[in-house]
PDB file of N, CA and C in Angstrom:
ATOM      1  N   MET A 834      11.127  12.515   5.812  1.00  0.00           N
ATOM      2  CA  MET A 834      11.951  12.293   4.596  1.00  0.00           C
ATOM      3  C   MET A 834      13.331  12.052   4.845  1.00  0.00           C
ATOM      4  N   LEU A 835      14.009  11.172   4.384  1.00  0.00           N
ATOM      5  CA  LEU A 835      15.381  10.919   4.582  1.00  0.00           C
ATOM      6  C   LEU A 835      16.119  11.273   3.263  1.00  0.00           C
ATOM      7  N   GLY A 836      17.352  11.816   3.480  1.00  0.00           N
ATOM      8  CA  GLY A 836      18.396  12.276   2.389  1.00  0.00           C
ATOM      9  C   GLY A 836      19.036  10.911   2.034  1.00  0.00           C
ATOM     10  N   THR A 837      19.634  11.079   0.883  1.00  0.00           N
ATOM     11  CA  THR A 837      20.365   9.931   0.394  1.00  0.00           C
ATOM     12  C   THR A 837      21.495   9.536   1.419  1.00  0.00           C
ATOM     13  N   GLY A 838      21.488   8.255   1.729  1.00  0.00           N
ATOM     14  CA  GLY A 838      22.548   7.911   2.820  1.00  0.00           C
ATOM     15  C   GLY A 838      22.215   7.889   4.135  1.00  0.00           C
ATOM     16  N   GLN A 839      21.074   8.706   4.391  1.00  0.00           N
ATOM     17  CA  GLN A 839      20.634   8.772   5.787  1.00  0.00           C
ATOM     18  C   GLN A 839      19.828   7.348   6.142  1.00  0.00           C
ATOM     19  N   VAL A 840      19.910   7.085   7.541  1.00  0.00           N
ATOM     20  CA  VAL A 840      19.237   5.914   7.909  1.00  0.00           C
ATOM     21  C   VAL A 840      18.139   6.468   9.023  1.00  0.00           C
ATOM     22  N   ALA A 841      16.988   5.731   9.050  1.00  0.00           N
ATOM     23  CA  ALA A 841      15.870   6.091  10.004  1.00  0.00           C
ATOM     24  C   ALA A 841      16.447   5.510  11.356  1.00  0.00           C
ATOM     25  N   ASP A 842      16.014   6.404  12.236  1.00  0.00           N
ATOM     26  CA  ASP A 842      15.997   5.960  13.673  1.00  0.00           C
ATOM     27  C   ASP A 842      15.287   4.632  13.902  1.00  0.00           C
ATOM     28  N   ALA A 843      15.553   4.029  14.939  1.00  0.00           N
ATOM     29  CA  ALA A 843      15.008   2.645  15.339  1.00  0.00           C
ATOM     30  C   ALA A 843      13.455   2.826  15.477  1.00  0.00           C
ATOM     31  N   GLU A 844      13.307   3.946  16.331  1.00  0.00           N
ATOM     32  CA  GLU A 844      11.870   4.309  16.728  1.00  0.00           C
ATOM     33  C   GLU A 844      10.988   4.501  15.496  1.00  0.00           C
ATOM     34  N   ASP A 845      11.594   5.449  14.530  1.00  0.00           N
ATOM     35  CA  ASP A 845      10.794   5.752  13.370  1.00  0.00           C
ATOM     36  C   ASP A 845      10.629   4.527  12.568  1.00  0.00           C
ATOM     37  N   LEU A 846      11.601   3.846  12.380  1.00  0.00           N
ATOM     38  CA  LEU A 846      11.424   2.480  11.601  1.00  0.00           C
ATOM     39  C   LEU A 846      10.312   1.830  12.039  1.00  0.00           C
ATOM     40  N   LEU A 847      10.399   1.602  13.565  1.00  0.00           N
ATOM     41  CA  LEU A 847       9.178   0.717  14.145  1.00  0.00           C
ATOM     42  C   LEU A 847       7.925   1.301  13.795  1.00  0.00           C
ATOM     43  N   VAL A 848       7.580   2.664  13.931  1.00  0.00           N
ATOM     44  CA  VAL A 848       6.344   3.297  13.402  1.00  0.00           C
ATOM     45  C   VAL A 848       6.114   2.865  12.077  1.00  0.00           C
ATOM     46  N   ALA A 849       7.012   3.057  11.189  1.00  0.00           N
ATOM     47  CA  ALA A 849       6.861   2.828   9.655  1.00  0.00           C
ATOM     48  C   ALA A 849       6.239   1.236   9.605  1.00  0.00           C
ATOM     49  N   LYS A 850       6.902   0.303  10.168  1.00  0.00           N
ATOM     50  CA  LYS A 850       6.510  -0.904  10.113  1.00  0.00           C
ATOM     51  C   LYS A 850       5.207  -1.290  10.715  1.00  0.00           C
ATOM     52  N   GLN A 851       4.878  -0.612  11.651  1.00  0.00           N
ATOM     53  CA  GLN A 851       3.563  -0.854  12.264  1.00  0.00           C
ATOM     54  C   GLN A 851       2.361  -0.319  11.358  1.00  0.00           C
ATOM     55  N   LYS A 852       2.665   0.812  10.758  1.00  0.00           N
ATOM     56  CA  LYS A 852       1.850   1.480   9.787  1.00  0.00           C
ATOM     57  C   LYS A 852       1.744   0.487   8.370  1.00  0.00           C
ATOM     58  N   LEU A 853       2.821  -0.009   7.913  1.00  0.00           N
ATOM     59  CA  LEU A 853       2.533  -0.942   6.914  1.00  0.00           C
ATOM     60  C   LEU A 853       1.982  -2.232   7.122  1.00  0.00           C
ATOM     61  N   ARG A 854       2.100  -2.750   8.486  1.00  0.00           N
ATOM     62  CA  ARG A 854       1.275  -3.848   8.858  1.00  0.00           C
ATOM     63  C   ARG A 854      -0.313  -3.491   9.014  1.00  0.00           C
ATOM     64  N   ALA A 855      -0.612  -2.238   9.354  1.00  0.00           N
ATOM     65  CA  ALA A 855      -1.813  -1.926   9.319  1.00  0.00           C
ATOM     66  C   ALA A 855      -2.542  -1.735   8.053  1.00  0.00           C
ATOM     67  N   VAL A 856      -1.779  -1.215   7.159  1.00  0.00           N
ATOM     68  CA  VAL A 856      -2.332  -1.221   5.740  1.00  0.00           C
ATOM     69  C   VAL A 856      -2.712  -2.473   5.181  1.00  0.00           C
ATOM     70  N   HIS A 857      -1.684  -3.455   5.464  1.00  0.00           N
ATOM     71  CA  HIS A 857      -1.772  -4.915   5.051  1.00  0.00           C
ATOM     72  C   HIS A 857      -2.888  -5.355   5.601  1.00  0.00           C
ATOM     73  N   ALA A 858      -3.195  -5.208   7.072  1.00  0.00           N
ATOM     74  CA  ALA A 858      -4.416  -5.804   7.679  1.00  0.00           C
ATOM     75  C   ALA A 858      -5.962  -5.219   6.993  1.00  0.00           C
ATOM     76  N   SER A 859      -5.689  -3.851   6.730  1.00  0.00           N
ATOM     77  CA  SER A 859      -6.868  -3.484   6.098  1.00  0.00           C
ATOM     78  C   SER A 859      -7.258  -3.954   4.783  1.00  0.00           C
ATOM     79  N   VAL A 860      -6.205  -4.185   3.919  1.00  0.00           N
ATOM     80  CA  VAL A 860      -6.530  -4.625   2.574  1.00  0.00           C
ATOM     81  C   VAL A 860      -6.862  -6.182   2.616  1.00  0.00           C
ATOM     82  N   ARG A 861      -6.464  -6.913   3.745  1.00  0.00           N
ATOM     83  CA  ARG A 861      -6.746  -8.374   3.820  1.00  0.00           C
ATOM     84  C   ARG A 861      -8.080  -8.419   4.410  1.00  0.00           C
ATOM     85  N   LYS A 862      -8.623  -7.560   5.158  1.00  0.00           N
ATOM     86  CA  LYS A 862      -9.781  -7.823   5.905  1.00  0.00           C
ATOM     87  C   LYS A 862     -10.965  -8.280   5.244  1.00  0.00           C
ATOM     88  N   ASP A 863     -11.227  -7.741   4.045  1.00  0.00           N
ATOM     89  CA  ASP A 863     -12.130  -8.026   3.179  1.00  0.00           C
ATOM     90  C   ASP A 863     -11.869  -9.186   2.158  1.00  0.00           C
ATOM     91  N   ASP A 864     -10.763  -9.728   2.411  1.00  0.00           N
ATOM     92  CA  ASP A 864     -10.441 -10.962   1.335  1.00  0.00           C
ATOM     93  C   ASP A 864     -10.101 -10.488  -0.001  1.00  0.00           C
ATOM     94  N   ARG A 865      -9.670  -9.302  -0.102  1.00  0.00           N
ATOM     95  CA  ARG A 865      -9.396  -8.581  -1.399  1.00  0.00           C
ATOM     96  C   ARG A 865      -8.234  -8.970  -1.967  1.00  0.00           C
ATOM     97  N   VAL A 866      -7.067  -9.360  -1.101  1.00  0.00           N
ATOM     98  CA  VAL A 866      -5.935  -9.854  -1.430  1.00  0.00           C
ATOM     99  C   VAL A 866      -5.514 -11.124  -0.725  1.00  0.00           C
ATOM    100  N   ARG A 867      -4.659 -11.800  -1.230  1.00  0.00           N
ATOM    101  CA  ARG A 867      -4.414 -13.265  -0.508  1.00  0.00           C
ATOM    102  C   ARG A 867      -2.912 -13.213  -0.309  1.00  0.00           C
ATOM    103  N   TRP A 868      -2.256 -12.176  -0.720  1.00  0.00           N
ATOM    104  CA  TRP A 868      -0.754 -12.244  -0.484  1.00  0.00           C
ATOM    105  C   TRP A 868      -0.340 -11.884   0.959  1.00  0.00           C
ATOM    106  N   THR A 869       0.779 -12.475   1.475  1.00  0.00           N
ATOM    107  CA  THR A 869       1.247 -12.061   2.801  1.00  0.00           C
ATOM    108  C   THR A 869       2.060 -10.879   2.738  1.00  0.00           C
ATOM    109  N   ILE A 870       2.340 -10.376   3.933  1.00  0.00           N
ATOM    110  CA  ILE A 870       3.207  -8.855   3.979  1.00  0.00           C
ATOM    111  C   ILE A 870       4.376  -9.277   3.470  1.00  0.00           C
ATOM    112  N   GLN A 871       4.861 -10.503   3.417  1.00  0.00           N
ATOM    113  CA  GLN A 871       6.307 -11.046   2.979  1.00  0.00           C
ATOM    114  C   GLN A 871       6.280 -11.021   1.367  1.00  0.00           C
ATOM    115  N   THR A 872       5.092 -11.181   0.837  1.00  0.00           N
ATOM    116  CA  THR A 872       5.104 -11.640  -0.477  1.00  0.00           C
ATOM    117  C   THR A 872       4.199 -10.526  -1.136  1.00  0.00           C
ATOM    118  N   ILE A 873       4.162  -9.141  -0.884  1.00  0.00           N
ATOM    119  CA  ILE A 873       3.493  -8.206  -1.537  1.00  0.00           C
ATOM    120  C   ILE A 873       3.935  -8.059  -2.993  1.00  0.00           C
ATOM    121  N   PRO A 874       3.176  -8.033  -3.919  1.00  0.00           N
ATOM    122  CA  PRO A 874       3.653  -7.999  -5.487  1.00  0.00           C
ATOM    123  C   PRO A 874       4.092  -6.554  -5.554  1.00  0.00           C
ATOM    124  N   GLU A 875       5.057  -6.496  -6.613  1.00  0.00           N
ATOM    125  CA  GLU A 875       5.639  -5.285  -6.912  1.00  0.00           C
ATOM    126  C   GLU A 875       4.777  -4.084  -7.229  1.00  0.00           C
ATOM    127  N   GLY A 876       3.564  -4.522  -8.021  1.00  0.00           N
ATOM    128  CA  GLY A 876       2.677  -3.524  -8.289  1.00  0.00           C
ATOM    129  C   GLY A 876       1.983  -2.849  -7.034  1.00  0.00           C
ATOM    130  N   ALA A 877       1.979  -3.586  -5.970  1.00  0.00           N
ATOM    131  CA  ALA A 877       1.337  -3.168  -4.805  1.00  0.00           C
ATOM    132  C   ALA A 877       2.173  -2.258  -3.857  1.00  0.00           C
ATOM    133  N   GLU A 878       3.499  -2.371  -4.084  1.00  0.00           N
ATOM    134  CA  GLU A 878       4.595  -1.660  -3.223  1.00  0.00           C
ATOM    135  C   GLU A 878       4.257  -0.234  -3.162  1.00  0.00           C
ATOM    136  N   GLU A 879       4.229   0.585  -4.109  1.00  0.00           N
ATOM    137  CA  GLU A 879       3.963   1.974  -4.048  1.00  0.00           C
ATOM    138  C   GLU A 879       2.579   2.382  -3.361  1.00  0.00           C
ATOM    139  N   PRO A 880       1.566   1.667  -3.610  1.00  0.00           N
ATOM    140  CA  PRO A 880       0.376   2.006  -2.893  1.00  0.00           C
ATOM    141  C   PRO A 880       0.306   1.681  -1.396  1.00  0.00           C
ATOM    142  N   TYR A 881       0.896   0.562  -1.185  1.00  0.00           N
ATOM    143  CA  TYR A 881       1.107   0.263   0.280  1.00  0.00           C
ATOM    144  C   TYR A 881       1.935   1.365   1.066  1.00  0.00           C
ATOM    145  N   VAL A 882       3.121   1.897   0.424  1.00  0.00           N
ATOM    146  CA  VAL A 882       3.847   2.995   0.935  1.00  0.00           C
ATOM    147  C   VAL A 882       3.002   4.233   1.173  1.00  0.00           C
ATOM    148  N   LEU A 883       2.334   4.695  -0.083  1.00  0.00           N
ATOM    149  CA  LEU A 883       1.406   5.803   0.071  1.00  0.00           C
ATOM    150  C   LEU A 883       0.459   5.872   1.333  1.00  0.00           C
ATOM    151  N   MET A 884      -0.260   4.554   1.311  1.00  0.00           N
ATOM    152  CA  MET A 884      -1.197   4.302   2.416  1.00  0.00           C
ATOM    153  C   MET A 884      -0.601   4.530   3.770  1.00  0.00           C
ATOM    154  N   ALA A 885       0.649   3.844   3.967  1.00  0.00           N
ATOM    155  CA  ALA A 885       1.286   4.053   5.220  1.00  0.00           C
ATOM    156  C   ALA A 885       1.806   5.404   5.583  1.00  0.00           C
ATOM    157  N   SER A 886       2.217   6.010   4.485  1.00  0.00           N
ATOM    158  CA  SER A 886       2.430   7.443   4.592  1.00  0.00           C
ATOM    159  C   SER A 886       1.225   8.233   5.374  1.00  0.00           C
ATOM    160  N   PHE A 887       0.071   7.877   4.742  1.00  0.00           N
ATOM    161  CA  PHE A 887      -1.098   8.704   5.289  1.00  0.00           C
ATOM    162  C   PHE A 887      -1.342   8.374   6.676  1.00  0.00           C
ATOM    163  N   LEU A 888      -1.018   7.162   7.228  1.00  0.00           N
ATOM    164  CA  LEU A 888      -1.233   6.761   8.530  1.00  0.00           C
ATOM    165  C   LEU A 888      -0.083   7.351   9.354  1.00  0.00           C
ATOM    166  N   THR A 889       1.104   7.386   8.843  1.00  0.00           N
ATOM    167  CA  THR A 889       2.291   7.868   9.603  1.00  0.00           C
ATOM    168  C   THR A 889       2.525   9.333   9.872  1.00  0.00           C
ATOM    169  N   ALA A 890       2.051  10.015   8.787  1.00  0.00           N
ATOM    170  CA  ALA A 890       2.235  11.442   8.673  1.00  0.00           C
ATOM    171  C   ALA A 890       1.917  12.155   9.923  1.00  0.00           C
ATOM    172  N   PRO A 891       0.867  11.971  10.594  1.00  0.00           N
ATOM    173  CA  PRO A 891       0.471  12.743  11.851  1.00  0.00           C
ATOM    174  C   PRO A 891       1.481  12.569  12.898  1.00  0.00           C
ATOM    175  N   GLU A 892       2.129  11.305  12.938  1.00  0.00           N
ATOM    176  CA  GLU A 892       2.897  11.080  14.206  1.00  0.00           C
ATOM    177  C   GLU A 892       4.256  11.692  13.826  1.00  0.00           C
ATOM    178  N   PHE A 893       4.357  12.190  12.838  1.00  0.00           N
ATOM    179  CA  PHE A 893       5.663  12.921  12.570  1.00  0.00           C
ATOM    180  C   PHE A 893       5.353  14.510  12.347  1.00  0.00           C
ATOM    181  N   GLY A 894       4.253  14.895  12.663  1.00  0.00           N
ATOM    182  CA  GLY A 894       3.801  16.294  12.636  1.00  0.00           C
ATOM    183  C   GLY A 894       3.643  16.644  11.243  1.00  0.00           C
ATOM    184  N   LYS A 895       3.208  15.815  10.278  1.00  0.00           N
ATOM    185  CA  LYS A 895       3.045  16.325   8.874  1.00  0.00           C
ATOM    186  C   LYS A 895       1.529  16.155   8.531  1.00  0.00           C
ATOM    187  N   ALA A 896       1.055  16.925   7.727  1.00  0.00           N
ATOM    188  CA  ALA A 896      -0.306  16.817   7.175  1.00  0.00           C
ATOM    189  C   ALA A 896      -0.503  15.448   6.303  1.00  0.00           C
ATOM    190  N   ALA A 897      -1.343  14.867   6.479  1.00  0.00           N
ATOM    191  CA  ALA A 897      -1.835  13.614   5.643  1.00  0.00           C
ATOM    192  C   ALA A 897      -2.840  13.863   4.647  1.00  0.00           C
ATOM    193  N   ASP A 898      -2.535  13.684   3.419  1.00  0.00           N
ATOM    194  CA  ASP A 898      -3.624  13.964   2.277  1.00  0.00           C
ATOM    195  C   ASP A 898      -4.537  12.705   2.221  1.00  0.00           C
ATOM    196  N   PRO A 899      -5.817  12.853   2.404  1.00  0.00           N
ATOM    197  CA  PRO A 899      -6.659  11.750   2.112  1.00  0.00           C
ATOM    198  C   PRO A 899      -6.610  10.934   0.815  1.00  0.00           C
ATOM    199  N   MET A 900      -6.293  11.945   0.032  1.00  0.00           N
ATOM    200  CA  MET A 900      -5.869  11.178  -1.434  1.00  0.00           C
ATOM    201  C   MET A 900      -5.145  10.118  -1.520  1.00  0.00           C
ATOM    202  N   TRP A 901      -3.979  10.163  -0.536  1.00  0.00           N
ATOM    203  CA  TRP A 901      -2.992   9.018  -0.639  1.00  0.00           C
ATOM    204  C   TRP A 901      -3.567   7.584  -0.129  1.00  0.00           C
ATOM    205  N   TRP A 902      -4.602   7.735   0.750  1.00  0.00           N
ATOM    206  CA  TRP A 902      -5.154   6.425   1.014  1.00  0.00           C
ATOM    207  C   TRP A 902      -6.214   6.121  -0.159  1.00  0.00           C
ATOM    208  N   THR A 903      -7.003   7.055  -0.527  1.00  0.00           N
ATOM    209  CA  THR A 903      -7.836   6.792  -1.840  1.00  0.00           C
ATOM    210  C   THR A 903      -7.201   6.032  -3.075  1.00  0.00           C
ATOM    211  N   TRP A 904      -6.011   6.769  -3.309  1.00  0.00           N
ATOM    212  CA  TRP A 904      -5.251   6.305  -4.568  1.00  0.00           C
ATOM    213  C   TRP A 904      -4.664   4.849  -4.149  1.00  0.00           C
ATOM    214  N   GLY A 905      -4.200   4.645  -3.084  1.00  0.00           N
ATOM    215  CA  GLY A 905      -3.660   3.292  -2.706  1.00  0.00           C
ATOM    216  C   GLY A 905      -4.566   2.266  -2.926  1.00  0.00           C
ATOM    217  N   GLU A 906      -5.906   2.624  -2.181  1.00  0.00           N
ATOM    218  CA  GLU A 906      -6.974   1.515  -2.219  1.00  0.00           C
ATOM    219  C   GLU A 906      -7.386   1.344  -3.870  1.00  0.00           C
ATOM    220  N   ARG A 907      -7.503   2.323  -4.522  1.00  0.00           N
ATOM    221  CA  ARG A 907      -7.888   2.245  -6.041  1.00  0.00           C
ATOM    222  C   ARG A 907      -6.735   1.279  -6.710  1.00  0.00           C
ATOM    223  N   GLU A 908      -5.625   1.683  -6.471  1.00  0.00           N
ATOM    224  CA  GLU A 908      -4.497   0.995  -7.379  1.00  0.00           C
ATOM    225  C   GLU A 908      -4.454  -0.569  -6.777  1.00  0.00           C
ATOM    226  N   ILE A 909      -4.769  -0.817  -5.563  1.00  0.00           N
ATOM    227  CA  ILE A 909      -4.847  -2.185  -5.067  1.00  0.00           C
ATOM    228  C   ILE A 909      -6.099  -2.929  -5.713  1.00  0.00           C
ATOM    229  N   THR A 910      -6.971  -2.107  -5.752  1.00  0.00           N
ATOM    230  CA  THR A 910      -8.277  -2.869  -6.249  1.00  0.00           C
ATOM    231  C   THR A 910      -7.970  -3.169  -7.652  1.00  0.00           C
ATOM    232  N   ALA A 911      -7.523  -2.291  -8.494  1.00  0.00           N
ATOM    233  CA  ALA A 911      -7.230  -2.306  -9.817  1.00  0.00           C
ATOM    234  C   ALA A 911      -6.237  -3.672 -10.068  1.00  0.00           C
ATOM    235  N   LEU A 912      -5.352  -3.599  -9.217  1.00  0.00           N
ATOM    236  CA  LEU A 912      -4.150  -4.844  -9.242  1.00  0.00           C
ATOM    237  C   LEU A 912      -4.856  -6.138  -9.093  1.00  0.00           C
ATOM    238  N   THR A 913      -5.815  -6.244  -8.040  1.00  0.00           N
ATOM    239  CA  THR A 913      -6.473  -7.493  -7.885  1.00  0.00           C
ATOM    240  C   THR A 913      -7.265  -7.979  -8.854  1.00  0.00           C
ATOM    241  N   LYS A 914      -7.911  -6.929  -9.692  1.00  0.00           N
ATOM    242  CA  LYS A 914      -8.884  -7.193 -10.783  1.00  0.00           C
ATOM    243  C   LYS A 914      -8.310  -7.550 -12.167  1.00  0.00           C
ATOM    244  N   ALA A 915      -6.942  -7.155 -12.108  1.00  0.00           N
ATOM    245  CA  ALA A 915      -6.113  -7.503 -13.362  1.00  0.00           C
ATOM    246  C   ALA A 915      -5.832  -8.970 -13.659  1.00  0.00           C
ATOM    247  N   PRO A 916      -6.081  -9.532 -14.729  1.00  0.00           N
ATOM    248  CA  PRO A 916      -5.683 -10.843 -15.182  1.00  0.00           C
ATOM    249  C   PRO A 916      -4.230 -11.126 -14.739  1.00  0.00           C
ATOM    250  N   THR A 917      -4.051 -12.279 -14.230  1.00  0.00           N
ATOM    251  CA  THR A 917      -2.657 -12.827 -13.960  1.00  0.00           C
ATOM    252  C   THR A 917      -1.853 -12.870 -14.975  1.00  0.00           C
ATOM    253  N   SER A 918      -2.284 -13.160 -16.253  1.00  0.00           N
ATOM    254  CA  SER A 918      -1.464 -13.303 -17.412  1.00  0.00           C
ATOM    255  C   SER A 918      -0.962 -11.962 -17.901  1.00  0.00           C
ATOM    256  N   GLY A 919      -1.564 -10.686 -17.448  1.00  0.00           N
ATOM    257  CA  GLY A 919      -1.293  -9.563 -18.052  1.00  0.00           C
ATOM    258  C   GLY A 919      -1.899  -9.342 -19.324  1.00  0.00           C
ATOM    259  N   GLU A 920      -2.675 -10.108 -19.927  1.00  0.00           N
ATOM    260  CA  GLU A 920      -3.436  -9.984 -21.206  1.00  0.00           C
ATOM    261  C   GLU A 920      -4.663  -9.239 -20.902  1.00  0.00           C
ATOM    262  N   PRO A 921      -5.097  -8.442 -21.961  1.00  0.00           N
ATOM    263  CA  PRO A 921      -6.353  -7.642 -21.589  1.00  0.00           C
ATOM    264  C   PRO A 921      -7.600  -8.712 -21.527  1.00  0.00           C
ATOM    265  N   VAL A 922      -8.617  -8.360 -20.692  1.00  0.00           N
ATOM    266  CA  VAL A 922      -9.704  -9.261 -20.608  1.00  0.00           C
ATOM    267  C   VAL A 922     -10.624  -8.865 -21.834  1.00  0.00           C
ATOM    268  N   LYS A 923     -10.970  -9.957 -22.425  1.00  0.00           N
ATOM    269  CA  LYS A 923     -11.972  -9.613 -23.783  1.00  0.00           C
ATOM    270  C   LYS A 923     -13.320  -9.593 -23.091  1.00  0.00           C
ATOM    271  N   GLN A 924     -14.046  -8.720 -23.691  1.00  0.00           N
ATOM    272  CA  GLN A 924     -15.442  -8.470 -23.497  1.00  0.00           C
ATOM    273  C   GLN A 924     -16.335  -9.621 -24.252  1.00  0.00           C
ATOM    274  N   GLU A 925     -17.218 -10.049 -23.340  1.00  0.00           N
ATOM    275  CA  GLU A 925     -18.235 -10.913 -24.026  1.00  0.00           C
ATOM    276  C   GLU A 925     -19.592 -10.387 -24.135  1.00  0.00           C
ATOM    277  N   TYR A 926     -20.295 -10.608 -25.171  1.00  0.00           N
ATOM    278  CA  TYR A 926     -21.708  -9.945 -25.136  1.00  0.00           C
ATOM    279  C   TYR A 926     -22.606 -11.226 -25.328  1.00  0.00           C
ATOM    280  N   PHE A 927     -23.784 -11.073 -24.954  1.00  0.00           N
ATOM    281  CA  PHE A 927     -24.646 -12.375 -25.054  1.00  0.00           C
ATOM    282  C   PHE A 927     -25.991 -11.681 -25.556  1.00  0.00           C
TER     283      PHE A 927
END
């Protein structure tokens, strides 16, 4: 955790970037998402960060809560199932 105005060391930043790429590879592997790592939608940013935190924590001697990964997966799945228009999906009965 960095304080306001603090900058991460180059090594720490490299670890964080590697973990973000690992998260992206994980959510792309089953074609759930089609965005690139450069075009991550705003709604997926926080889940990505939390999932990367889960992967990164042990390298910094911190405990990783498995719920971080679970929550991130759930949020990304919900994001991919939401209609792109932002309108609620209407239920159809047959």
